[in-house]
Coordinates of C-alpha atoms and ligand atoms in Angstrom, one line a residue:
X1 CA 2.7 12.8 11.0
X2 CA 0.4 11.5 13.9
X3 CA -1.6 13.4 16.7
X4 CA -0.9 13.0 20.2
X5 CA -2.7 14.5 23.4
X6 CA -2.5 14.2 26.8
X7 CA -4.6 15.5 30.1
X8 CA -4.3 15.6 33.6
X9 CA -7.5 16.8 35.4
X10 CA -8.3 17.9 39.1
X11 CA -11.8 16.7 38.7
X12 CA -13.8 15.1 35.9
X13 CA -12.9 12.5 33.0
X14 CA -10.3 12.8 30.5
X15 CA -11.6 10.7 27.9
X16 CA -14.0 13.2 26.4
X17 CA -11.3 15.9 26.6
X18 CA -8.6 13.4 24.8
X19 CA -11.7 12.2 22.3
X20 CA -12.6 15.7 21.1
X21 CA -8.7 16.4 20.8
X22 CA -8.0 13.5 18.7
X23 CA -11.0 14.7 16.2
X24 CA -9.4 17.9 16.1
X25 CA -5.8 16.1 15.4
X26 CA -7.7 14.0 12.6
X27 CA -6.1 15.7 10.1
X28 CA -3.0 14.9 10.9
X29 CA -3.4 11.0 10.4
X30 CA -6.6 9.4 10.4
X31 CA -5.8 5.1 10.1
X32 CA -6.0 4.0 13.5
X33 CA -6.4 5.8 17.1
X34 CA -6.1 4.9 20.7
X35 CA -6.5 5.9 24.3
X36 CA -5.0 4.8 27.7
X37 CA -6.3 6.1 31.1
X38 CA -5.1 5.5 34.5
X39 CA -7.8 5.1 37.4
X40 CA -7.5 3.2 40.8
X41 CA -4.1 2.3 40.0
X42 CA -4.9 0.5 37.2
X43 CA -4.1 1.5 33.4
X44 CA -7.0 1.4 30.8
X45 CA -6.2 1.0 27.0
X46 CA -8.2 0.9 24.0
X47 CA -7.0 1.0 20.4
X48 CA -7.9 0.0 17.0
X49 CA -7.3 0.4 12.9
X50 CA -9.7 2.7 11.4
X51 CA -11.5 6.1 11.7
X52 CA -11.8 8.0 15.1
X53 CA -15.9 7.9 14.7
X54 CA -15.7 4.2 13.9
X55 CA -13.2 3.0 16.7
X56 CA -15.2 5.0 19.1
X57 CA -18.7 3.4 18.3
X58 CA -16.9 0.1 18.5
X59 CA -14.8 0.5 21.9
X60 CA -16.6 3.3 23.3
X61 CA -13.8 5.4 24.8
X62 CA -16.4 7.6 26.4
X63 CA -16.3 4.7 29.6
X64 CA -12.6 5.0 30.4
X65 CA -12.4 6.0 33.8
X66 CA -9.8 8.3 35.4
X67 CA -8.7 11.9 35.0
X68 CA -5.7 11.6 33.5
X69 CA -4.6 9.8 30.1
X70 CA -3.1 10.0 26.8
X71 CA -4.6 9.2 23.1
X72 CA -3.1 9.2 19.5
X73 CA -4.6 9.2 16.1
X74 CA -2.1 7.8 13.8
X75 CA -0.6 8.4 10.2
X76 CA 1.4 5.3 9.6
X77 CA 5.0 5.3 8.7
X78 CA 6.3 1.9 10.3
X79 CA 3.8 -1.1 10.2
X80 CA 0.4 -0.9 8.5
X81 CA -2.7 0.2 10.2
X82 CA -3.7 -2.6 12.5
X83 CA -4.9 -3.0 16.3
X84 CA -1.3 -4.2 17.0
X85 CA 0.5 -0.8 15.4
X86 CA -2.0 1.5 16.7
X87 CA -0.8 3.8 19.7
X88 CA -0.4 3.7 23.0
X89 CA 2.0 1.4 23.0
X90 CA 2.8 -0.7 26.3
X91 CA 5.8 -2.3 27.8
X92 CA 5.9 -5.8 28.9
X93 CA 4.7 -5.2 32.3
X94 CA 1.5 -3.5 30.9
X95 CA 2.0 -0.5 33.3
X96 CA 3.7 2.0 30.8
X97 CA 2.0 3.6 28.2
X98 CA 3.3 5.7 25.6
X99 CA 2.0 8.0 22.3
X100 CA 4.6 8.9 19.9
X101 CA 4.4 11.2 16.6
X102 CA 7.8 11.0 14.4
X103 CA 10.2 8.9 13.4
X104 CA 12.8 6.3 15.3
X105 CA 15.5 5.8 13.4
X106 CA 17.7 3.6 15.4
X107 CA 14.9 1.4 16.4
X108 CA 16.1 -1.8 14.5
X109 CA 18.7 -1.5 16.5
X110 CA 17.1 -0.8 19.9
X111 CA 14.6 -3.6 19.4
X112 CA 17.2 -6.4 18.7
X113 CA 18.8 -5.0 21.9
X114 CA 15.6 -5.2 23.8
X115 CA 14.7 -8.7 22.6
X116 CA 17.9 -10.0 23.9
X117 CA 17.1 -8.8 27.2
X118 CA 14.1 -10.7 27.1
X119 CA 11.4 -7.9 26.0
X120 CA 8.5 -9.1 23.6
X121 CA 7.4 -6.8 21.3
X122 CA 3.6 -7.1 19.8
X123 CA 3.6 -4.5 17.1
X124 CA 5.8 -3.7 13.9
X125 CA 6.1 -0.4 15.0
X126 CA 9.2 2.0 15.4
X127 CA 7.5 3.6 18.6
X128 CA 7.3 0.7 20.9
X129 CA 11.0 0.2 21.4
X130 CA 10.1 3.3 23.7
X131 CA 7.8 1.9 26.5
X132 CA 10.2 -1.0 26.8
X133 CA 13.4 1.2 27.1
X134 CA 11.4 3.1 29.9
X135 CA 10.6 -0.2 31.7
X136 CA 14.2 -0.9 31.4
X137 CA 15.2 2.3 33.4
X138 CA 12.0 1.8 35.9
X139 CA 13.3 -1.7 36.4
X140 CA 16.8 -0.3 37.5
X141 CA 15.2 1.8 39.9
X142 CA 14.9 5.0 38.4
X143 CA 12.0 7.0 38.7
X144 CA 9.3 7.4 35.7
X145 CA 10.7 10.7 34.9
X146 CA 14.6 9.9 34.9
X147 CA 13.3 6.4 33.2
X148 CA 12.0 8.7 30.2
X149 CA 14.9 10.9 30.4
X150 CA 17.3 7.9 30.3
X151 CA 15.1 6.5 27.2
X152 CA 14.8 9.6 25.0
X153 CA 18.7 10.1 25.1
X154 CA 18.8 6.7 23.5
X155 CA 16.6 8.1 20.8
X156 CA 17.6 8.9 17.1
X157 CA 14.9 10.8 14.8
X158 CA 12.0 12.9 15.6
X159 CA 9.9 12.4 18.4
X160 CA 6.9 13.9 20.6
X161 CA 5.9 11.6 23.2
X162 CA 3.4 11.4 26.0
X163 CA 3.9 8.8 28.7
X164 CA 1.7 7.9 31.8
X165 CA 2.4 4.9 34.2
X166 CA 0.8 2.9 37.4
X167 CA 4.0 3.4 38.9
X168 CA 3.5 7.1 39.1
X169 CA -0.1 7.5 38.4
X170 CA -0.1 11.5 39.1
X171 CA 1.7 12.6 35.9
X172 CA 2.5 12.9 32.4
X173 CA 5.8 13.1 31.2
X174 CA 6.2 14.7 27.5
X175 CA 9.8 15.0 25.2
X176 CA 10.1 16.7 21.9
X177 CA 12.7 16.4 19.3
X178 CA 11.8 17.8 15.8
X179 CA 8.0 16.9 15.8
X180 CA 5.8 19.5 17.2
X181 CA 4.6 19.2 21.2
X182 CA 2.5 22.3 23.1
X183 CA 1.5 22.6 26.6
X184 CA -1.8 23.8 27.7
X185 CA -2.3 25.3 31.3
X186 CA -5.6 25.2 32.1
X187 CA -8.0 26.0 35.2
X188 CA -6.6 22.7 37.7
X189 CA -5.8 21.1 34.4
X190 CA -2.8 20.6 32.2
X191 CA -2.7 19.3 28.4
X192 CA -0.1 18.5 26.1
X193 CA -0.9 17.9 22.2
X194 CA 1.2 17.8 18.9
X195 CA -0.5 21.6 18.0
X196 CA -3.1 23.9 19.7
X197 CA -6.4 22.9 17.9
X198 CA -6.5 20.1 20.3
X199 CA -6.9 21.6 23.2
X200 CA -8.1 25.1 22.1
X201 CA -11.5 24.4 23.5
X202 CA -10.0 24.0 26.9
X203 CA -7.7 26.7 27.2
X204 CA -5.9 29.8 25.5
X205 CA -2.7 29.5 27.4
X206 CA 0.0 27.7 25.7
X207 CA 3.7 26.9 26.0
X208 CA 5.7 25.5 23.1
X209 CA 8.1 22.9 23.8
X210 CA 11.4 23.2 22.2
X211 CA 13.5 20.7 20.6
X212 CA 15.5 18.5 22.9
X213 CA 13.2 19.5 26.0
X214 CA 11.2 17.2 28.5
X215 CA 8.4 18.2 30.7
X216 CA 7.0 16.7 33.6
X217 CA 3.1 17.8 33.9
X218 CA 1.0 17.0 37.3
X219 CA -1.5 19.0 39.1
X220 CA 1.4 20.8 41.1
X221 CA 2.3 22.3 38.0
X222 CA 4.7 21.9 35.0
X223 CA 8.5 21.5 35.1
X224 CA 10.6 21.8 31.8
X225 CA 14.2 20.6 31.6
X226 CA 16.8 20.0 28.9
X227 CA 17.3 16.5 27.8
X228 CA 21.3 16.8 27.1
X229 CA 22.2 18.0 30.8
X230 CA 18.6 17.7 32.9
X231 CA 18.7 21.6 33.4
X232 CA 15.7 23.3 34.5
X233 CA 14.3 25.5 31.0
X234 CA 12.5 28.5 31.6
X235 CA 9.7 28.9 29.5
X236 CA 6.9 31.7 28.4
X237 CA 3.3 31.2 27.9
X238 CA 1.4 32.6 25.3
X239 CA -2.3 33.1 24.5
X240 CA -4.0 32.5 21.3
X241 CA -7.2 34.1 19.9
X242 CA -7.5 31.8 16.7
X243 CA -10.6 29.9 15.8
X244 CA -10.4 26.7 16.0
X245 CA -10.7 26.1 12.2
X246 CA -7.9 28.3 11.8
X247 CA -5.7 26.5 14.4
X248 CA -6.2 23.4 12.3
X249 CA -4.1 25.1 9.7
X250 CA -1.6 26.6 12.2
X251 CA -2.9 29.9 11.1
X252 CA -2.6 29.3 7.1
X253 CA -5.9 30.2 5.3
X254 CA -5.8 27.0 3.5
X255 CA -4.2 23.4 3.9
X256 CA -2.5 24.2 0.5
X257 CA -0.7 26.8 1.7
X258 CA 0.3 25.0 4.9
X259 CA 1.5 22.1 3.1
X260 CA 3.9 24.5 0.8
X261 CA 5.4 25.8 3.8
X262 CA 5.9 22.2 5.1
X263 CA 8.2 21.5 2.5
X264 CA 11.2 22.0 4.6
X265 CA 10.1 19.5 7.3
X266 CA 8.6 16.8 4.7
X267 CA 12.0 16.8 2.5
X268 CA 14.1 16.3 5.9
X269 CA 11.8 13.3 6.7
X270 CA 12.3 12.2 3.0
X271 CA 15.9 12.4 3.9
X272 CA 15.8 10.2 6.4
X273 CA 14.4 7.2 5.1
X274 CA 15.5 3.3 6.3
X275 CA 18.5 2.6 4.4
X276 CA 17.8 -0.9 3.9
X277 CA 14.5 -0.2 1.9
X278 CA 16.4 2.4 -0.2
X279 CA 19.0 -0.4 -0.7
X280 CA 16.8 -2.8 -1.4
X281 CA 14.8 -1.0 -4.2
X282 CA 18.3 0.4 -5.5
X283 CA 19.1 -3.3 -6.3
X284 CA 16.0 -4.3 -7.8
X285 CA 16.3 -1.3 -10.3
X286 CA 19.8 -2.1 -11.0
X287 CA 18.8 -5.6 -11.8
X288 CA 15.8 -4.7 -14.3
X289 CA 16.7 -4.8 -17.8
X290 CA 14.0 -2.2 -18.4
X291 CA 12.8 0.4 -15.8
X292 CA 9.1 1.5 -16.1
X293 CA 8.3 4.8 -13.9
X294 CA 4.4 4.3 -13.3
X295 CA 2.1 6.8 -12.4
X296 CA -0.8 9.9 -12.5
X297 CA -0.8 13.3 -12.3
X298 CA 1.8 14.8 -10.5
X299 CA 3.4 11.8 -9.6
X300 CA 4.0 11.3 -13.1
X301 CA 5.5 14.4 -13.3
X302 CA 7.7 13.3 -10.6
X303 CA 8.6 10.3 -12.7
X304 CA 9.3 12.2 -16.1
X305 CA 12.0 14.4 -13.8
X306 CA 13.1 11.1 -12.1
X307 CA 13.7 9.7 -16.0
X308 CA 16.1 12.3 -16.4
X309 CA 17.8 11.8 -13.1
X310 CA 18.4 7.8 -13.6
X311 CA 20.0 8.8 -16.9
X312 CA 22.1 11.6 -16.2
X313 CA 23.3 10.1 -12.4
X314 CA 23.2 6.2 -13.3
X315 CA 23.3 6.3 -16.8
X316 CA 19.8 4.0 -16.7
X317 CA 17.2 4.4 -19.5
X318 CA 14.3 4.8 -16.7
X319 CA 10.9 5.2 -18.7
X320 CA 8.0 7.4 -17.5
X321 CA 4.9 5.9 -18.1
X322 CA 1.1 7.7 -17.5
X323 CA -0.1 4.7 -16.1
X324 CA -3.4 4.8 -17.8
X325 CA -1.4 4.2 -20.9
X326 CA 0.9 1.2 -19.6
X327 CA -1.1 -1.6 -20.8
X328 CA -1.6 -0.2 -24.2
X329 CA 1.8 0.9 -24.6
X330 CA 3.4 -2.0 -22.9
X331 CA 1.3 -4.3 -21.7
X332 CA 2.4 -6.7 -24.5
X333 CA 6.1 -6.6 -24.1
X334 CA 6.3 -6.0 -20.0
X335 CA 8.1 -9.3 -18.8
X336 CA 9.9 -11.3 -16.2
X337 CA 13.2 -9.4 -16.4
X338 CA 11.5 -5.7 -16.0
X339 CA 11.1 -3.5 -13.0
X340 CA 7.7 -1.3 -12.5
X341 CA 8.4 1.5 -10.0
X342 CA 5.0 2.8 -9.3
X343 CA 4.8 6.2 -7.5
X344 CA 1.5 7.3 -5.9
X345 CA 1.6 9.3 -2.9
X346 CA -2.2 7.9 -2.0
X347 CA -1.2 4.4 -2.8
X348 CA -4.7 3.9 -3.9
X349 CA -4.8 5.5 -7.7
X350 CA -7.2 3.1 -10.0
X351 CA -4.8 3.3 -13.0
X352 CA -1.8 2.7 -11.1
X353 CA -3.0 -0.4 -9.5
X354 CA -4.3 -1.8 -12.7
X355 CA -1.0 -1.4 -14.5
X356 CA 0.7 -2.8 -11.3
X357 CA -1.9 -5.9 -11.6
X358 CA -0.8 -6.6 -15.4
X359 CA 2.8 -6.2 -14.8
X360 CA 2.7 -8.7 -11.6
X361 CA 0.6 -10.9 -14.0
X362 CA 3.3 -11.1 -16.2
X363 CA 5.8 -11.7 -13.8
X364 CA 7.5 -8.1 -13.9
X365 CA 9.0 -7.0 -10.5
X366 CA 6.7 -4.1 -8.6
X367 CA 8.4 -1.7 -6.7
X368 CA 6.2 1.2 -4.8
X369 CA 7.0 4.7 -3.9
X370 CA 4.0 6.1 -1.7
X371 CA 3.0 8.2 1.2
X372 CA 0.4 5.7 2.4
X373 CA 1.7 2.8 4.7
X374 CA -0.9 0.3 4.6
X375 CA -2.2 1.2 1.0
X376 CA -3.0 -1.2 -1.6
X377 CA 0.4 0.0 -3.6
X378 CA 2.0 -1.2 -0.5
X379 CA 0.4 -4.6 -0.5
X380 CA 0.7 -5.2 -4.4
X381 CA 4.5 -4.2 -4.1
X382 CA 7.7 -6.8 -3.9
X383 CA 9.2 -3.9 -2.0
X384 CA 8.2 -0.3 -1.3
X385 CA 9.1 3.0 0.5
X386 CA 6.8 5.4 2.1
X387 CA 8.0 8.9 1.6
X388 CA 6.8 10.1 5.0
X389 CA 5.4 13.6 3.9
X390 CA 2.7 13.1 6.4
X391 CA -0.9 13.7 5.4
X392 CA -1.6 16.2 2.4
X393 CA -5.4 17.4 3.0
X394 CA -5.0 19.8 0.0
X395 CA -6.2 18.4 -3.2
X396 CA -3.3 19.7 -5.0
X397 CA -0.1 17.5 -4.4
X398 CA 2.7 19.7 -3.1
X399 CA 4.8 18.5 -0.7
X400 CA 4.4 14.8 -1.7
X401 CA 5.9 16.0 -5.1
X402 CA 9.1 17.6 -3.9
X403 CA 9.3 14.4 -1.5
X404 CA 8.7 11.8 -4.4
X405 CA 11.6 13.8 -6.5
X406 CA 14.1 13.8 -3.4
X407 CA 13.2 10.2 -3.0
X408 CA 13.8 9.3 -6.5
X409 CA 17.3 11.0 -6.6
X410 CA 18.4 9.0 -3.7
X411 CA 17.2 6.0 -5.5
X412 CA 19.2 7.0 -8.9
X413 CA 22.1 7.8 -6.8
X414 CA 22.1 4.5 -5.0
X415 CA 22.1 2.6 -8.7
X416 CA 24.6 4.7 -9.6
X417 CA 26.9 3.9 -6.8
X418 CA 26.0 0.1 -7.5
X419 CA 27.2 0.6 -10.9
X420 CA 30.4 2.9 -10.3
X421 CA 28.9 5.5 -12.4
X422 CA 29.6 8.5 -9.7
X423 CA 33.2 9.3 -8.9
X424 CA 33.7 9.6 -4.8
X425 CA 33.4 13.6 -5.4
X426 CA 30.4 13.6 -7.7
X427 CA 28.5 11.3 -4.9
X428 CA 29.8 13.5 -2.1
X429 CA 28.8 16.9 -3.9
X430 CA 25.2 15.8 -5.2
X431 CA 24.7 13.9 -1.3
X432 CA 25.7 17.4 0.1
X433 CA 23.2 19.4 -2.4
X434 CA 20.5 16.6 -1.3
X435 CA 21.1 17.2 2.2
X436 CA 20.9 21.2 1.6
X437 CA 17.4 20.8 -0.2
X438 CA 15.6 21.4 3.2
X439 CA 17.4 25.2 3.9
X440 CA 17.0 25.6 0.2
X441 CA 13.8 25.4 -0.1
X442 CA 13.4 27.4 2.9
X443 CA 15.2 30.3 1.5
X444 CA 13.0 30.2 -1.7
X445 CA 9.9 30.5 0.3
X446 CA 10.8 33.1 2.2
X447 CA 12.4 34.8 -0.8
X448 CA 10.0 34.5 -3.5
X449 CA 6.5 34.5 -1.6
X450 CA 6.0 38.2 -1.7
X451 CA 6.9 38.8 -5.5
X452 CA 4.8 35.9 -6.8
X453 CA 1.7 37.1 -4.7
X454 CA 2.3 40.5 -6.9
X455 CA 2.4 38.3 -10.2
X456 CA -0.6 36.5 -9.3
X457 CA -2.5 39.8 -8.4
X458 CA -1.0 41.3 -11.6
X459 CA -2.0 37.9 -13.7
X460 CA -4.9 36.4 -11.9
X461 CA -7.5 37.9 -14.9
X462 CA -5.7 36.3 -17.6
X463 CA -7.5 33.5 -19.5
X464 CA -4.3 31.8 -21.0
X465 CA -0.8 30.7 -19.4
X466 CA 2.2 29.0 -21.1
X467 CA 4.5 27.0 -18.8
X468 CA 7.9 26.6 -21.0
X469 CA 11.1 24.6 -19.6
X470 CA 13.9 22.3 -20.9
X471 CA 15.6 19.2 -20.1
X472 CA 14.2 18.1 -16.9
X473 CA 12.4 21.2 -16.3
X474 CA 9.9 20.2 -18.6
X475 CA 8.4 18.1 -15.8
X476 CA 8.4 21.4 -13.7
X477 CA 6.7 23.2 -16.3
X478 CA 4.3 20.4 -16.5
X479 CA 3.3 20.4 -12.7
X480 CA 3.5 24.2 -12.5
X481 CA 0.8 24.1 -15.0
X482 CA -1.1 21.1 -13.4
X483 CA -1.4 23.2 -10.2
X484 CA -2.5 26.5 -12.0
X485 CA -4.9 24.6 -14.2
X486 CA -6.6 22.1 -11.2
X487 CA -7.2 24.8 -8.6
X488 CA -8.0 28.0 -10.8
X489 CA -9.5 26.2 -13.6
X490 CA -7.4 28.3 -16.2
X491 CA -6.8 27.1 -19.5
X492 CA -2.8 26.4 -19.4
X493 CA 0.1 24.8 -21.7
X494 CA 3.4 23.2 -20.8
X495 CA 5.8 21.9 -22.7
X496 CA 9.6 21.8 -24.1
X497 CA 10.3 25.3 -25.0
X498 CA 11.9 23.9 -28.3
X499 CA 8.3 22.4 -28.6
X500 CA 6.9 25.4 -29.2
X501 CA 8.3 26.2 -32.5
X502 CA 6.3 23.0 -33.8
X503 CA 2.6 24.4 -33.1
X504 CA 2.0 26.0 -29.8
X505 CA 3.4 29.4 -30.4
X506 CA 0.6 30.0 -32.6
X507 CA -1.4 30.7 -29.8
X508 CA 1.1 33.5 -28.3
X509 CA 0.1 37.0 -28.8
X510 CA 0.5 40.5 -27.0
X511 CA 0.3 39.7 -23.5
X512 CA -0.2 36.3 -23.3
X513 CA 2.0 35.4 -19.9
X514 CA 4.7 32.9 -20.6
X515 CA 6.4 31.4 -17.5
X516 CA 9.9 29.8 -18.2
X517 CA 11.7 27.7 -16.0
X518 CA 15.3 28.5 -16.5
X519 CA 18.2 27.4 -14.2
X520 CA 21.8 28.0 -15.5
X521 CA 22.0 24.6 -17.1
X522 CA 23.1 22.7 -20.0
X523 CA 20.0 24.4 -21.9
X524 CA 20.3 27.5 -21.1
X525 CA 21.5 28.9 -24.3
X526 CA 18.7 27.4 -26.3
X527 CA 15.9 28.7 -23.4
X528 CA 17.5 32.2 -24.2
X529 CA 16.5 31.7 -27.8
X530 CA 13.3 30.4 -26.8
X531 CA 12.6 33.7 -24.5
X532 CA 13.3 35.7 -27.2
X533 CA 10.9 34.1 -29.5
X534 CA 7.9 34.5 -27.1
X535 CA 9.2 38.0 -26.8
X536 CA 9.0 38.7 -30.5
X537 CA 5.3 37.6 -30.7
X538 CA 4.3 39.9 -27.7
X539 CA 4.6 37.6 -25.0
X540 CA 4.9 38.6 -21.0
X541 CA 7.7 36.6 -19.8
X542 CA 8.2 35.4 -16.2
X543 CA 11.5 34.0 -15.8
X544 CA 12.6 31.7 -13.0
X545 CA 16.5 32.1 -13.3
X546 CA 19.4 32.4 -10.7
X547 CA 19.2 35.7 -8.8
X548 CA 22.4 37.0 -10.7
X549 CA 21.3 35.6 -14.0
X550 CA 21.8 39.3 -15.8
X551 CA 20.9 37.9 -19.3
X552 CA 17.8 36.3 -18.8
X553 CA 16.6 39.1 -16.3
X554 CA 17.5 41.3 -18.7
X555 CA 15.2 39.6 -21.2
X556 CA 12.2 38.7 -19.1
X557 CA 9.3 41.1 -18.1
X558 CA 9.4 39.7 -14.6
X559 CA 11.6 37.4 -12.8
X560 CA 11.7 35.1 -9.5
X561 CA 15.1 35.1 -8.2
X562 CA 16.0 31.2 -7.8
X563 CA 19.2 30.1 -5.2
X564 CA 22.5 29.7 -7.1
X565 CA 24.6 26.6 -7.6
X566 CA 21.4 24.0 -7.8
X567 CA 22.7 20.4 -9.2
X568 CA 20.5 20.6 -12.9
X569 CA 19.0 16.8 -11.8
X570 CA 17.6 18.5 -8.6
X571 CA 16.3 22.0 -9.7
X572 CA 13.0 20.8 -10.0
X573 CA 12.6 20.7 -6.4
X574 CA 13.3 24.4 -5.6
X575 CA 11.9 25.4 -9.0
X576 CA 8.5 24.3 -8.8
X577 CA 7.7 26.1 -5.3
X578 CA 7.5 29.5 -6.8
X579 CA 5.2 27.7 -9.3
X580 CA 2.9 26.1 -6.5
X581 CA 2.7 29.5 -4.5
X582 CA 1.8 31.2 -8.0
X583 CA -1.1 28.9 -8.5
X584 CA -2.5 29.2 -5.1
X585 CA -2.4 33.1 -4.9
X586 CA -4.2 32.9 -8.6
X587 CA -7.0 31.0 -7.1
X588 CA -7.1 33.0 -3.8
X589 CA -7.3 36.1 -5.8
X590 CA -10.2 34.8 -7.9
X591 CA -11.9 33.9 -4.8
X592 CA -11.6 30.1 -5.4
X593 CA -11.0 27.1 -2.5
X594 CA -7.5 26.3 -3.3
X595 CA -8.4 23.2 -1.0
X596 CA -11.0 21.9 -2.7
X597 CA -11.1 22.2 -6.3
X598 CA -14.2 21.4 -8.2
X599 CA -14.5 17.9 -10.1
X600 CA -11.3 16.7 -8.5
X601 CA -10.6 14.4 -5.5
X602 CA -7.7 13.8 -3.6
X603 CA -7.4 10.0 -4.5
X604 CA -8.7 8.5 -7.8
X605 CA -10.0 5.1 -7.3
X606 CA -12.0 4.9 -10.3
X607 CA -11.4 4.3 -13.7
Ligands
LIG701 C1 -2.2 16.5 -8.2 O1 -2.3 17.6 -7.8 C2 -3.7 15.8 -8.4 N1 -4.2 16.2 -7.0 C3 -3.7 14.5 -9.3 O2 -3.1 14.7 -10.3 C4 -2.7 13.6 -8.0 O3 -1.4 13.7 -8.7 C5 -2.9 12.1 -9.0 O4 -4.5 11.9 -9.2 C6 -2.1 11.0 -8.7 O5 -2.3 10.9 -7.3 P1 -1.8 9.3 -6.3 O6 -0.3 10.5 -6.3 O7 -2.3 9.3 -5.2 O8 -1.5 8.3 -7.6

C-alpha cells in the first residue's frame, strides 16, 4: 500500500502541494518517495529511499519547477527500498513518468516482452513495466490518453496510477483497478490522490474513481471513461467536512479499527502472491527434515495455528517455537537438514533475527514470511514471501495476523500437493474456501460488530477474562487474549479448554466472562463439556459458534453467530475477527487509545 498524488494548477508551483500531500500519505508507506514535475517541456525528477523529510532535506523537492506534477510515497512490495525502486518510474526516453499503488501480477511476462523489444529496465519493481508499455503506445502514434488506456488494458492485478509526460505537458492521466483513487476539484486546480487526506487542505470537493476507470485531468476539466470500452462515464462530485486527522483514518476513529475493516482487502492481496515464491518456499519446507515455525507475539500465534494446518493438510510435523526460546529449546540440535520458517510482520523483531542468525550459523535453511520488503528478515532469509497487507499503524496486529494465516495455509496446501496428500477434490474445496475468505470476513464484520460492541460495553468493567478453544483454535484463544490484554491491560488467560481442569478452572467464579471459540469441528463434543464445566462454576459464557448451532447457543449466556461450513484448518481466520473487535471496543469503552497501548512498540527490536 503506497500513496500517490498529482496536481495541475493554473498558477503557482506544484511541488509544495505534492510535498504536503506526501506527508499526509506517509502512513500508507514510508520507505522511499519521489516527485516528478514538468516545466518548459522538460521533466524534472527527484526520488530516493528513506523518510520523506530526510529525502527532502537531501534533495529539496521545493525547488522543482512547474505547476503540474505527480509524487509517490512507497511501501515496497516488489524490490527493496532504494533510489532505483522508488517512484516515479520513467520510460526509456525519460519523457513519461508514472506513480503506482498496487500489485501488477503479470509484470514478469510483460517485462520479458518489453526487454525483447529493447526496453532497458532500471528497477526491480513491478511498476516499471507501465511507463515502458505507455512508451510503446506513444511510439506507435497513439496520444498519451490512448497509450495509457492501451497499457492498463494489459495489466493484471491492482493499480492506481498517475501519468505525466512532456509529450503532452498539460495533462495528468489516472487509472484505477482495485487500489483507491480520488480526484479533487479546486479553484483553477485539479488533483488526484490515493485518498482524501492528501488534498483535503486544498479542496473539499471530490470525485471517487471506480474500478476499471481512467481519467484525463487538464485545466479544461476532467474526463472520466471506462477502461473496458472507452465510453464516457458521468461522475457525481461529493463534499467532505472531515478533519484531516480523521481523514487519514478514512473516517475510522482509530487505525486499529480501520485495519480490522481492511482485512477483506489485505486477504485478497495475500491470495495474490507470486506463484514462484510460494512454490519455492513450499519446496524448501518439503525437503526439511524438521520444520520450525519461529516467531513472537501475534506472529507466534499464527505459527501455532500453522502447525495444525501443516499436520492436517500436508501430514508435516512443523514445530511452532517462541523465537526468544529457540536457542534454549533447539539451539544445540538444529542443523543442516532443518528448515526455519521465521514469521514477522515487521521483519525486524530482535528475538526472531537472533534465532535466525543461530540457525544460519548451523547451516539450517532459513525462510521468511514478512509484511515488510527490505526488512532485515528479507535479507537474512534464503527465500521469503511478503504478505502484502500494507502498513499496519496500530500497535496491535490485526490484518497482518489473518494475512499470515492465509499465506501459511497456502504453503501447507502446496506442500501437501508436492507430497500427494490431498485428493483433487480436497484440494479444490480447500482452494475455494481460501478464495472465499475475504468475502467471509466481510460478512463477519458486517454481522457481528453491533453485537460485539454491546458485549464489550457489558463486560468492560470486568477485571478477568478467559479465552478457551481446542485444536487449531487454541491459537485463536491465545490471540484473542493477547489483543484484549495488550490494549486494555486486563488480566486475561487463554489455553486449551481441556487444560482448564488441570488448574486454571480454580480461578473461575460467579460472573467471570469465559469466551469460547467453538466452531462445528472435530472438537465440538469435548468443547460442549468444557462449556458446561465453566457454567457449573458460575462463569458467564460467550460462545463464538455457527449461526445455527442451537446446542451451544442454548448453553451460552451470549453467542456471536459465525458463518457455517468453514474448514477447521481455516477457522482461526474468521473466528479471530470478533475478538479483535471485542478488544477494540473494551479499550474504547475504557477511554484508552487502542492505537498506542502503554509500554508497547509496533516492532520490538531490542532483547
Ligand atoms: C501484537 O499485537 C503485538 N504488536 C506483538 O505481539 C507482535 O506481534 C510481536 O512483537 C511480533 O512482531 P512481528 O510480527 O513484527 O515480529
